[in-house]
XYZ file of C-alpha atoms in Angstrom:
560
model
C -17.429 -13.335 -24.614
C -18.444 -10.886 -21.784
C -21.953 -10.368 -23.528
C -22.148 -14.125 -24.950
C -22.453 -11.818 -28.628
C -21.228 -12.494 -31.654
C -18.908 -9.854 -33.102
C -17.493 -10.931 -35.857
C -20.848 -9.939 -37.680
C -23.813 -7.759 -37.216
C -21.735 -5.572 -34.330
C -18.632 -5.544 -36.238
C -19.994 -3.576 -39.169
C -22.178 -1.725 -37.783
C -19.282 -0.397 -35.501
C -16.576 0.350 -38.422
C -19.671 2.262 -40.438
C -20.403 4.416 -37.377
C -16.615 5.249 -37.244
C -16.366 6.337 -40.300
C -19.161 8.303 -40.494
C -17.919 9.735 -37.334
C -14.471 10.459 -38.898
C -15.844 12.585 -41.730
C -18.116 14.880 -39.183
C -14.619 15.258 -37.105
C -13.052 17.304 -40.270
C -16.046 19.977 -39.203
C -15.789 19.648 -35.121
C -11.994 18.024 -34.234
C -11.963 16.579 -30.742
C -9.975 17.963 -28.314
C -7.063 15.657 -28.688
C -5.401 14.131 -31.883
C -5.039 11.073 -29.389
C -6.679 10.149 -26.944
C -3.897 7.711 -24.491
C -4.176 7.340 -20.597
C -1.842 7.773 -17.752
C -0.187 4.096 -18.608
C -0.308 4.828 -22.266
C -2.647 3.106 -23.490
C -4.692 4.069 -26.181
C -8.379 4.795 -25.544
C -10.958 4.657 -28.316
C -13.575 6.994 -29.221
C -16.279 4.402 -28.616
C -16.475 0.515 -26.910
C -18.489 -2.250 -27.615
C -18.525 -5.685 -27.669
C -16.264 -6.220 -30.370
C -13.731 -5.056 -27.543
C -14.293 -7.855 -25.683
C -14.769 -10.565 -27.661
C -11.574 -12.055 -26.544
C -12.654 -12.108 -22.458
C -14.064 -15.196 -22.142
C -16.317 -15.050 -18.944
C -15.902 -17.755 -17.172
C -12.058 -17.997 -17.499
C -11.120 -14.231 -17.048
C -13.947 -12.535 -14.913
C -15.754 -15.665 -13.619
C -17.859 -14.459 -10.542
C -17.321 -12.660 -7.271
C -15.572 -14.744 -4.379
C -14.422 -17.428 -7.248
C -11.444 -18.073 -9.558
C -9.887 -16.037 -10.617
C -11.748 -13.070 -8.564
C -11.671 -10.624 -10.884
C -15.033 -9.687 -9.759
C -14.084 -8.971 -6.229
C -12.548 -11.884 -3.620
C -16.011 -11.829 -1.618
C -19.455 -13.300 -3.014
C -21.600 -10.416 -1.496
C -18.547 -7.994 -0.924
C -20.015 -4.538 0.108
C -23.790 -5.928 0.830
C -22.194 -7.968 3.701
C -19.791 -5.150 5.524
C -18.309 -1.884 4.058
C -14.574 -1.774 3.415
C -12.337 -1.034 6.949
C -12.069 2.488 7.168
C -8.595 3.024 8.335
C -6.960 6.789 8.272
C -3.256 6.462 8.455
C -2.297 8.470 11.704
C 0.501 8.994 14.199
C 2.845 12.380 14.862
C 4.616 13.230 17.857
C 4.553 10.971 21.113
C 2.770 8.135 21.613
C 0.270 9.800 23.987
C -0.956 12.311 21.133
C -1.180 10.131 18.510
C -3.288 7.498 21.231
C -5.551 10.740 21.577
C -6.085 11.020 17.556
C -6.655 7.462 17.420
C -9.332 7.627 20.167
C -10.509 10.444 18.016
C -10.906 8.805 14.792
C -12.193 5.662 16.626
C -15.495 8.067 17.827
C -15.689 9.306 14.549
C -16.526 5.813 13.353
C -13.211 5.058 12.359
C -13.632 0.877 12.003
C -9.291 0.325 11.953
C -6.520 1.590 13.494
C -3.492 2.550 10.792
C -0.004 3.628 12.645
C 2.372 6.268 10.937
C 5.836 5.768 12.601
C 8.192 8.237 12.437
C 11.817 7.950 10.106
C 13.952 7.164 13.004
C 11.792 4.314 14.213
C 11.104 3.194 10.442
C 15.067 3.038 9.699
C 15.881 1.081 13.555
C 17.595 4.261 15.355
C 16.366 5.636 18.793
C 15.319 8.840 19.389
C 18.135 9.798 21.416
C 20.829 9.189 18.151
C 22.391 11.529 16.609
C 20.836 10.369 13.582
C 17.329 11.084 14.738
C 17.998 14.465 15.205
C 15.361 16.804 13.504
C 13.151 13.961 12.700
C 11.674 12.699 16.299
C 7.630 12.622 15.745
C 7.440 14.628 12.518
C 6.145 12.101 10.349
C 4.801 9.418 12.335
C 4.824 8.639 16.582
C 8.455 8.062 17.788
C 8.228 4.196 19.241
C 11.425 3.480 20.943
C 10.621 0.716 22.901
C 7.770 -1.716 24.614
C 6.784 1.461 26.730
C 6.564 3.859 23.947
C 3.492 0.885 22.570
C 1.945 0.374 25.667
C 1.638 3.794 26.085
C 0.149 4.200 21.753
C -2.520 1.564 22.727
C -3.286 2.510 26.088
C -7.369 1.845 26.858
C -7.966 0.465 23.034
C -8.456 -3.310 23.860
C -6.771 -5.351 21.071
C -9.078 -7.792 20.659
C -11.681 -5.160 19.352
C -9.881 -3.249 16.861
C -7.532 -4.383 13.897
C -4.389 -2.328 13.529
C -2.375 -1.716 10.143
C 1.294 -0.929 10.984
C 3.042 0.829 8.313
C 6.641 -0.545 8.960
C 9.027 -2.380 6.757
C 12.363 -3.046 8.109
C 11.817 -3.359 11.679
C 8.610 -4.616 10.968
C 9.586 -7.715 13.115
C 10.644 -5.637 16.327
C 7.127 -3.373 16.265
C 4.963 -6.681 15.941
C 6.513 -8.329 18.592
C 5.964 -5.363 20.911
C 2.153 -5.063 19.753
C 2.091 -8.694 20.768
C 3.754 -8.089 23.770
C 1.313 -5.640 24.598
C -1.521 -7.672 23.814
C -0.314 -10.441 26.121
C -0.042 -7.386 28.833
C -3.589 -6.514 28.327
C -4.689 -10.762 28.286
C -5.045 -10.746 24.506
C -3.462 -13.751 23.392
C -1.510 -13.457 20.004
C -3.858 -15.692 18.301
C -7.006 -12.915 18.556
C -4.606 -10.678 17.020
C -5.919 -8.861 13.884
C -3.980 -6.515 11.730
C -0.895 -6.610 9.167
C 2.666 -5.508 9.241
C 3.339 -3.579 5.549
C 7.112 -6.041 6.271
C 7.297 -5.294 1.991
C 11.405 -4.441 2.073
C 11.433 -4.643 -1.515
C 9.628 -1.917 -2.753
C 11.556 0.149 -0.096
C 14.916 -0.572 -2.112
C 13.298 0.359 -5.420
C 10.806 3.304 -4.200
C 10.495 4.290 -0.795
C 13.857 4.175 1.171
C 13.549 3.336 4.318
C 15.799 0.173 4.963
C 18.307 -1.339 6.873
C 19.756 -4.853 6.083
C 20.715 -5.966 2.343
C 18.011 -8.032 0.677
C 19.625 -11.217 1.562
C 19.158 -11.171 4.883
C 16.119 -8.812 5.044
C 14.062 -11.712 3.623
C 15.370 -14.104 6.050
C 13.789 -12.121 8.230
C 10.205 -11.877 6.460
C 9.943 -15.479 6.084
C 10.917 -15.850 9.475
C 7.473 -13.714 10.480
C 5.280 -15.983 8.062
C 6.651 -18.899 9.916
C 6.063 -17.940 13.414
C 2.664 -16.175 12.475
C 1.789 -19.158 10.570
C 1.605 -21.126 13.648
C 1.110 -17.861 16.747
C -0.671 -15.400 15.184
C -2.730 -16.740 12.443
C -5.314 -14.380 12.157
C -2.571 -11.319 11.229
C -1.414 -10.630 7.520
C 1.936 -10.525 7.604
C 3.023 -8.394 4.683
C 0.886 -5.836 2.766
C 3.098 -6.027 -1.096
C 3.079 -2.717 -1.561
C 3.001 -0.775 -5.018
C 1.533 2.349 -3.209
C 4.958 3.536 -2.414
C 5.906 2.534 -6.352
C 3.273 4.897 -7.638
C 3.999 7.742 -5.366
C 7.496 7.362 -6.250
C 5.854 8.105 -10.043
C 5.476 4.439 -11.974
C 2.430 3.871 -14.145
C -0.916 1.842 -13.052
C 0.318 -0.892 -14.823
C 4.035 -0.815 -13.614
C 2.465 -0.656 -10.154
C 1.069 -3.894 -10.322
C 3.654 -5.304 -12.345
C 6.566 -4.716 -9.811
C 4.145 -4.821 -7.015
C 3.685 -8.874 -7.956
C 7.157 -9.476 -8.782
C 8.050 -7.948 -5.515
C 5.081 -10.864 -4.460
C 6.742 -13.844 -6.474
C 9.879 -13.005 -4.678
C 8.690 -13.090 -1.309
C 6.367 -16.385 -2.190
C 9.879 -18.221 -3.593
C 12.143 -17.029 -0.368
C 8.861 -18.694 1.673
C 9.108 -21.739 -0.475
C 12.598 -21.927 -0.676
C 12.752 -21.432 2.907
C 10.507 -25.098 3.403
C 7.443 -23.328 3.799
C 4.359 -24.894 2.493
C 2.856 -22.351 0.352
C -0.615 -22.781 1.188
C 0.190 -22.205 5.003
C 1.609 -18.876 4.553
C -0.094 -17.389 1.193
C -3.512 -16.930 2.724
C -1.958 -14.076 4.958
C -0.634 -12.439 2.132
C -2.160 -9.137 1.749
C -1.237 -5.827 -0.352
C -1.855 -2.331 -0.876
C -2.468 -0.109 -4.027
C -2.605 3.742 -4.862
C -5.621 5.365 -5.563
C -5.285 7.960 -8.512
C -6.870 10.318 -10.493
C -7.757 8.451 -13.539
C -10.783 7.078 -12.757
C -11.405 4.010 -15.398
C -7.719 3.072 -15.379
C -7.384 2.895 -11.620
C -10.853 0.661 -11.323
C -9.364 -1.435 -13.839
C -5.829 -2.039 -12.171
C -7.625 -3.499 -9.200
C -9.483 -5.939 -11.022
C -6.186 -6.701 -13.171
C -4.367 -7.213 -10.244
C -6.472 -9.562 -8.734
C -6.637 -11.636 -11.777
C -3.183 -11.731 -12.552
C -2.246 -12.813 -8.635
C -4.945 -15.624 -8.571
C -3.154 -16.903 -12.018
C 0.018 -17.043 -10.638
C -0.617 -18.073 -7.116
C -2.865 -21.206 -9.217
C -0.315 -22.362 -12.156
C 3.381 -20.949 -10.944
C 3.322 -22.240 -6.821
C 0.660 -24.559 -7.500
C -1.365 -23.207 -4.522
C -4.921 -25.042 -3.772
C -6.609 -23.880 -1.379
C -8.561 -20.394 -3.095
C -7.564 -18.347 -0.280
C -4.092 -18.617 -1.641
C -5.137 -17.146 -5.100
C -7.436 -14.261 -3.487
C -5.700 -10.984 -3.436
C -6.932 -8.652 -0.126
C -5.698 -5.193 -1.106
C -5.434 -2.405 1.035
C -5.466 1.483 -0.664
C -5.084 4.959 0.343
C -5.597 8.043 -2.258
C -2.623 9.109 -4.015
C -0.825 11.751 -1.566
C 1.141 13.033 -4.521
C -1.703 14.737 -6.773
C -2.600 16.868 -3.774
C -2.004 20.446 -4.516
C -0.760 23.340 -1.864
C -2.783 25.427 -3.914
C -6.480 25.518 -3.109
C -5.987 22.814 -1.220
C -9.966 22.295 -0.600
C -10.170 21.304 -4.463
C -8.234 18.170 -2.745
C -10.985 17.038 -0.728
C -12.993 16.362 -4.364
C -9.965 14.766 -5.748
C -10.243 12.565 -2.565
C -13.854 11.637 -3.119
C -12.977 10.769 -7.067
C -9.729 8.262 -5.965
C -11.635 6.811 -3.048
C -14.929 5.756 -5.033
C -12.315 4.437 -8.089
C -11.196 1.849 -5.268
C -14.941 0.941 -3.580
C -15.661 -0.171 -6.873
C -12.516 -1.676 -8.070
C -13.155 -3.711 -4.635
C -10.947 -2.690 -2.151
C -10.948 -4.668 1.525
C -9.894 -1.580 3.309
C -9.433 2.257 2.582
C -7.627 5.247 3.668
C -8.043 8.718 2.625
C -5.843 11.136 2.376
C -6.872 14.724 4.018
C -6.885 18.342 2.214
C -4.087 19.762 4.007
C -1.771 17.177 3.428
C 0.143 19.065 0.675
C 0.834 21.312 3.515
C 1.169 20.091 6.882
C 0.141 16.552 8.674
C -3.445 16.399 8.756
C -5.795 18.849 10.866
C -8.343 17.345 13.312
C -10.907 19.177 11.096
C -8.788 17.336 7.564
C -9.012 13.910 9.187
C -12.433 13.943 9.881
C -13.772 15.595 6.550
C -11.511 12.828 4.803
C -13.167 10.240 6.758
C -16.705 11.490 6.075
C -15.749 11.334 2.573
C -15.671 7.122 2.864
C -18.818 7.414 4.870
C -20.251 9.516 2.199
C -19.889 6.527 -0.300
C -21.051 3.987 1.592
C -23.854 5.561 3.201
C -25.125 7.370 0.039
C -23.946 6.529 -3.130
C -25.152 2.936 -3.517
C -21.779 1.799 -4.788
C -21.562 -0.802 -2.248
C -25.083 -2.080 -3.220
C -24.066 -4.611 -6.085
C -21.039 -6.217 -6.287
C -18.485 -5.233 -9.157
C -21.573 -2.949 -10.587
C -19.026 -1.321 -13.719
C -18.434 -5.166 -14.524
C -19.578 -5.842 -17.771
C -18.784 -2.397 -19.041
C -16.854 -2.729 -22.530
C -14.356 -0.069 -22.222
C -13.900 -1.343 -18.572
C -13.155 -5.089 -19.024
C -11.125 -3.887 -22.563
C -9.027 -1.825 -20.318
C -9.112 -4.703 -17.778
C -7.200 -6.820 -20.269
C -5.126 -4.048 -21.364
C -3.408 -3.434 -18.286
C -3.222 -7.554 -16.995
C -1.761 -8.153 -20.152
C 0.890 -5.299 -20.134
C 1.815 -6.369 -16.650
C 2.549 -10.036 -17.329
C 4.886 -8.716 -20.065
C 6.774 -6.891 -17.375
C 6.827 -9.601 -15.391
C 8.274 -11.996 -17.753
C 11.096 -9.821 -18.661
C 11.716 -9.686 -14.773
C 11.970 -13.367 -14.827
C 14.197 -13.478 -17.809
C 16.366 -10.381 -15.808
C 16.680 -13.058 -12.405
C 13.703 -11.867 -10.635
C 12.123 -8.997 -8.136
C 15.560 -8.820 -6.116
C 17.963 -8.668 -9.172
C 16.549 -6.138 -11.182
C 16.269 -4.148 -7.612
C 19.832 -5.090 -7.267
C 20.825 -3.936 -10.794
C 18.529 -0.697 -10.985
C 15.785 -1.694 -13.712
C 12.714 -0.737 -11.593
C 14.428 2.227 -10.255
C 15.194 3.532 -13.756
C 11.567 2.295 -15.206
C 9.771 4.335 -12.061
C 12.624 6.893 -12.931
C 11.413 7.720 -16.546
C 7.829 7.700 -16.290
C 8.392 10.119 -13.081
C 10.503 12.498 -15.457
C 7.764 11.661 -18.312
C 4.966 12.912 -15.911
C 6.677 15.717 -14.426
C 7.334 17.057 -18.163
C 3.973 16.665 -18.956
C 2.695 18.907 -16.049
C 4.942 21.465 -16.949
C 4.262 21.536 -20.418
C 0.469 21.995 -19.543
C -0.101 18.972 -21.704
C -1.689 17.190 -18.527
C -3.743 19.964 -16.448
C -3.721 20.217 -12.788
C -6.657 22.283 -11.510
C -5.528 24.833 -9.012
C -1.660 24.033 -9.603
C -0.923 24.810 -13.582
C -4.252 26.014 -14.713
C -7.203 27.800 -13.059
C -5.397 29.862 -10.963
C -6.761 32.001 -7.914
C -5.222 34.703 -5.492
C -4.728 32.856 -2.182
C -3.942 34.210 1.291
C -1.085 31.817 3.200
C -2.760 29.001 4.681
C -2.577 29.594 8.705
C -2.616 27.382 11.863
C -1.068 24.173 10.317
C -0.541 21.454 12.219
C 3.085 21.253 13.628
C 5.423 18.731 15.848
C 7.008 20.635 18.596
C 10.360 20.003 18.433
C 10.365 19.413 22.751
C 9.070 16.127 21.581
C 12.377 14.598 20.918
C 13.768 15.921 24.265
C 10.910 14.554 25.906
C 11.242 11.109 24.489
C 14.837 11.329 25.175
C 14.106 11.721 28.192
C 11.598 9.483 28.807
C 14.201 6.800 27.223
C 16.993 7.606 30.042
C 14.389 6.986 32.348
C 13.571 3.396 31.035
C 17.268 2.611 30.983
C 17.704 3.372 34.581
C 14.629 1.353 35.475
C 15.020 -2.031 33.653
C 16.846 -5.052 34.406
C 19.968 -4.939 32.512
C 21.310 -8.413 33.134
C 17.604 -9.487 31.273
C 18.611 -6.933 28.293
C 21.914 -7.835 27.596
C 21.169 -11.305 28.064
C 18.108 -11.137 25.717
C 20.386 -9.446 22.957
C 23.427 -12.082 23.284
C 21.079 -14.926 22.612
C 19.257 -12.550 19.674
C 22.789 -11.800 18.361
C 23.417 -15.743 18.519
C 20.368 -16.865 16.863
C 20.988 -13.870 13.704
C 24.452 -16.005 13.172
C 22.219 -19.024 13.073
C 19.418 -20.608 11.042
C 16.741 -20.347 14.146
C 13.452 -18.072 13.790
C 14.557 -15.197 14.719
C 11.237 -14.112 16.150
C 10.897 -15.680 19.617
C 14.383 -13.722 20.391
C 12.694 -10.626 19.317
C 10.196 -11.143 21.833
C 12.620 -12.221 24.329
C 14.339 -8.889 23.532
C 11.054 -6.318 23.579
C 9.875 -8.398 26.915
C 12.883 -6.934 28.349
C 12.433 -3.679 27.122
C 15.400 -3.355 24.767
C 14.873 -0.602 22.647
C 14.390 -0.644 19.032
C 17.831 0.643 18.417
C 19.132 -1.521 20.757
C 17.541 -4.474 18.734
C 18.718 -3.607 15.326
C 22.376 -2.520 16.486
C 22.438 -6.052 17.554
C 21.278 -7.454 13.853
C 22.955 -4.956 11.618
C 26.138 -5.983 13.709
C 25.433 -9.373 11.947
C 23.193 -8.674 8.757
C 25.158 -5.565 7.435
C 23.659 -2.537 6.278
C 22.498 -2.125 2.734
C 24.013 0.933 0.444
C 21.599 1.865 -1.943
C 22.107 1.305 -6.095
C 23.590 4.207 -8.423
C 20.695 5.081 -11.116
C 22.315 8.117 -12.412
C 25.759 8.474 -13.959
């Protein structure tokens, strides 16, 4: 019991004679809804109270913070020792603009740097193919080779900042040219500090941006928790992602679920692979949406870390704790911003980023106001980044660790949503696992429905959206957005000729052969990579070389 009460007695009847005295008063005044069921559909009560938690035994399903099975946060002091990292996901254009908005946020008091690469660097291709065209620096910085990331760090010393890069396929190619660079500058790989997102299976069922079929895609993950394991151990080398899940329009609780069977996957291709597990799991990290309902998305944080520390403990038989501990990064949900009255988003914001502070997030990004519109303003970023400095520095939620803990509707709902989530999770066990129902559709369909679900619901008014489907206001056009010149892909082209003229191409082609060699192999593929960026092969260049081997994967009919 939560509150060591009993409620089979006193509690219990006392609680069904309030309801019903409550049901005959709701003949006179109804409430607004006939029911009352959140975002995951789940049921919510009029009322909570310990008879709602009579089945969470303390000890074995909340225990205390920095313990088994960390419901209660992974640290023992969390927020009283250090505030979350405040990381703003950033990067447009070339790499010397987005260096100058780093710089920025890094004066701002910025405490981690977050890289957005553009789609042709996220999908392998250069800027100068025909593939790229149209989409050089629009969402992210254009990185096409070691240059491009000397240029993107230029005058921030690694050793002093920790850097999130959000890429998935190539994730391999970008982290050995950030290590490259940080030999360059005399930081040695194992000062490195940062994580890779390197989560290719939520891109298959959510997100999109991939390359090589699953097969060999994880070949190439556990290849990076191998060579990390042992040369960068201070780096997480995945963030499992079920950010991209929930954008994509799955519930809180099917985020978690197919974010951890995306994790069980990658944990049995490390095992399977002759990896220890408690040499690689500790560098596990992953990274949740922030939404809009406030209880429920508190709640899925402290589900999800429950529900990982259970199956890290009994399924891989991990020991050491740091095994079980999930480290969760989260940004604010990008898809309830509205284009109209887009300051109402900055609120929104505030709401989603205080939800994960005290569900007990390790590091936060928040999304800016004019994001519905346009890639952030200088003026968005920093009022978005105020808004985490806001709640640290004046709300007192960091001031006691897991401070809603305790609360009956909360650990109820707590339950709820673990318990719903291990259901899905069996029946992707019985279905062959993460990668098969990926390969077969399921979680594409599943995300599929309760997108459609949500969508109807908006349009129907039977969810309101301030500012969007209710409360409207006349608006003027929003002016001076923030916009990518499109000279920034002939500039980078050009840039790129210039690095081909300049390097040794006996090193390059040599590099690739043996990279080529070592794909057809069983080798780590990793120390070729590095071989390869040392040499200043592009990124293009690079994955040519392994889709030449690996294949390219053609994405899964859900409709028809």
């Amino acid at each position: 019991m939560v509150g060591e009460v009993d409620c089979r007695g006193d509690i219990a009847d006392n609680a069904k004679k309030w309801s019903d005295g409550v049901e005959k008063k709701i003949n006179k005044h109804p409430e607004r809804k006939a029911n009352f069921i959140n975002p995951s559909g789940i049921p919510i009560k009029r009322l909570y109270s310990p008879v709602d938690t009579y089945n969470v035994g303390y000890i074995e399903e909340l225990g205390f913070p920095g313990e088994f099975p960390f419901t209660r946060g992974v640290q023992p002091t969390m927020y009283r020792t250090q505030y979350w990292t405040m990381r703003q996901y950033a990067g447009f254009a070339s790499a010397e603009e987005s260096n100058r908005r780093y710089k920025f946020l890094l004066e701002q008091g910025q405490t981690g740097l977050s890289v957005a690469f553009d789609l042709p660097t996220q999908i392998g291709y250069d800027s100068d193919d025909d593939m790229a065209i149209g989409e050089v620096g629009k969402v992210g910085v254009a990185i096409d080779s070691l240059k491009d990331m000397e240029i993107l760090f230029n005058g921030i010393p690694l050793d002093t900042v920790s850097t999130s890069m959000t890429i998935n396929a190539p994730a391999a190619v970008l982290l050995a040219m950030y290590i490259v660079v940080g030999e360059k500058q005399g930081v040695s790989s194992d000062k490195l500090r940062g994580t890779i997102q390197n989560d290719i299976l939520k891109e298959y069922s959510a997100r999109g941006t991939y390359i090589f079929p699953p097969k060999p895609s994880m070949r190439v993950i556990t290849d990076i928790f191998s060579y990390c394991a042992s040369n960068v151990p201070l780096w997480n080398t995945i963030s499992i992602s079920g950010y991209h899940i929930r954008e994509a329009g799955s519930t809180a609780v099917q985020e978690i679920a197919f974010t951890l069977a995306d994790g069980i996957a990658y944990v049995e291709a490390a095992i399977t692979a002759g990896l220890d597990v408690d040499t690689f799991a500790p560098r596990l990290s992953f990274f949740f949406n922030a939404h809009s309902d406030f209880f429920e998305e508190i709640a899925k944080y402290r589900a999800a870390r429950k529900l990982w520390a259970k199956i890290m403990k009994e399924r891989f038989g991990a020991k050491n704790p740091k095994s079980m501990m999930m480290r969760f990064h989260t940004q604010t949900a990008g898809c309830t911003l509205t284009a109209q009255q887009p300051k109402n988003n900055i609120v929104r914001v505030a709401f989603q980023a205080l939800a994960a502070v005290l569900g007990g997030t390790q590091s936060l990004h928040t999304n800016s106001m004019d994001e519905a519109l346009c890639l952030p303003s200088e003026e968005a970023v920093q009022v978005a980044l105020r808004t985490q400095q806001l709640i640290a520095h004046e709300t007192g939620a960091g001031d006691t660790v897991d401070p809603l803990g305790g609360s009956y509707y909360l650990e109820n709902l707590t339950n709820e949503i673990c318990q719903k989530a291990e259901a899905y999770i069996q029946k992707i066990d019985k279905m062959g696992g993460a990668v098969e129902v990926i390969e077969n559709g399921f979680i594409q369909r599943e995300i599929q429905e309760s997108a459609y679900k949500w969508q109807q619901e908006i349009e129907q008014k039977k969810r309101v959206v301030v500012g969007m489907n209710s409360f409207h206001v006349e608006e003027e056009k929003e002016g001076d957005l923030q916009r990518v010149d499109p000279q920034v892909r002939l500039t980078q082209i050009e840039a790129l000729n210039s690095l081909k003229l300049t390097r040794d191409r006996y090193k390059v082609e040599s590099s690739l052969t043996s990279l080529e060699n070592c794909a057809r192999g069983k080798d780590n593929l990793m120390p070729y990579i590095l071989e390869s960026v040392r040499s200043y092969a592009t990124l293009g260049e690079i994955c040519r070389v392994l889709k030449s081997v690996f294949g390219e994967y053609a994405q899964v009919k859900t409709f028809g």
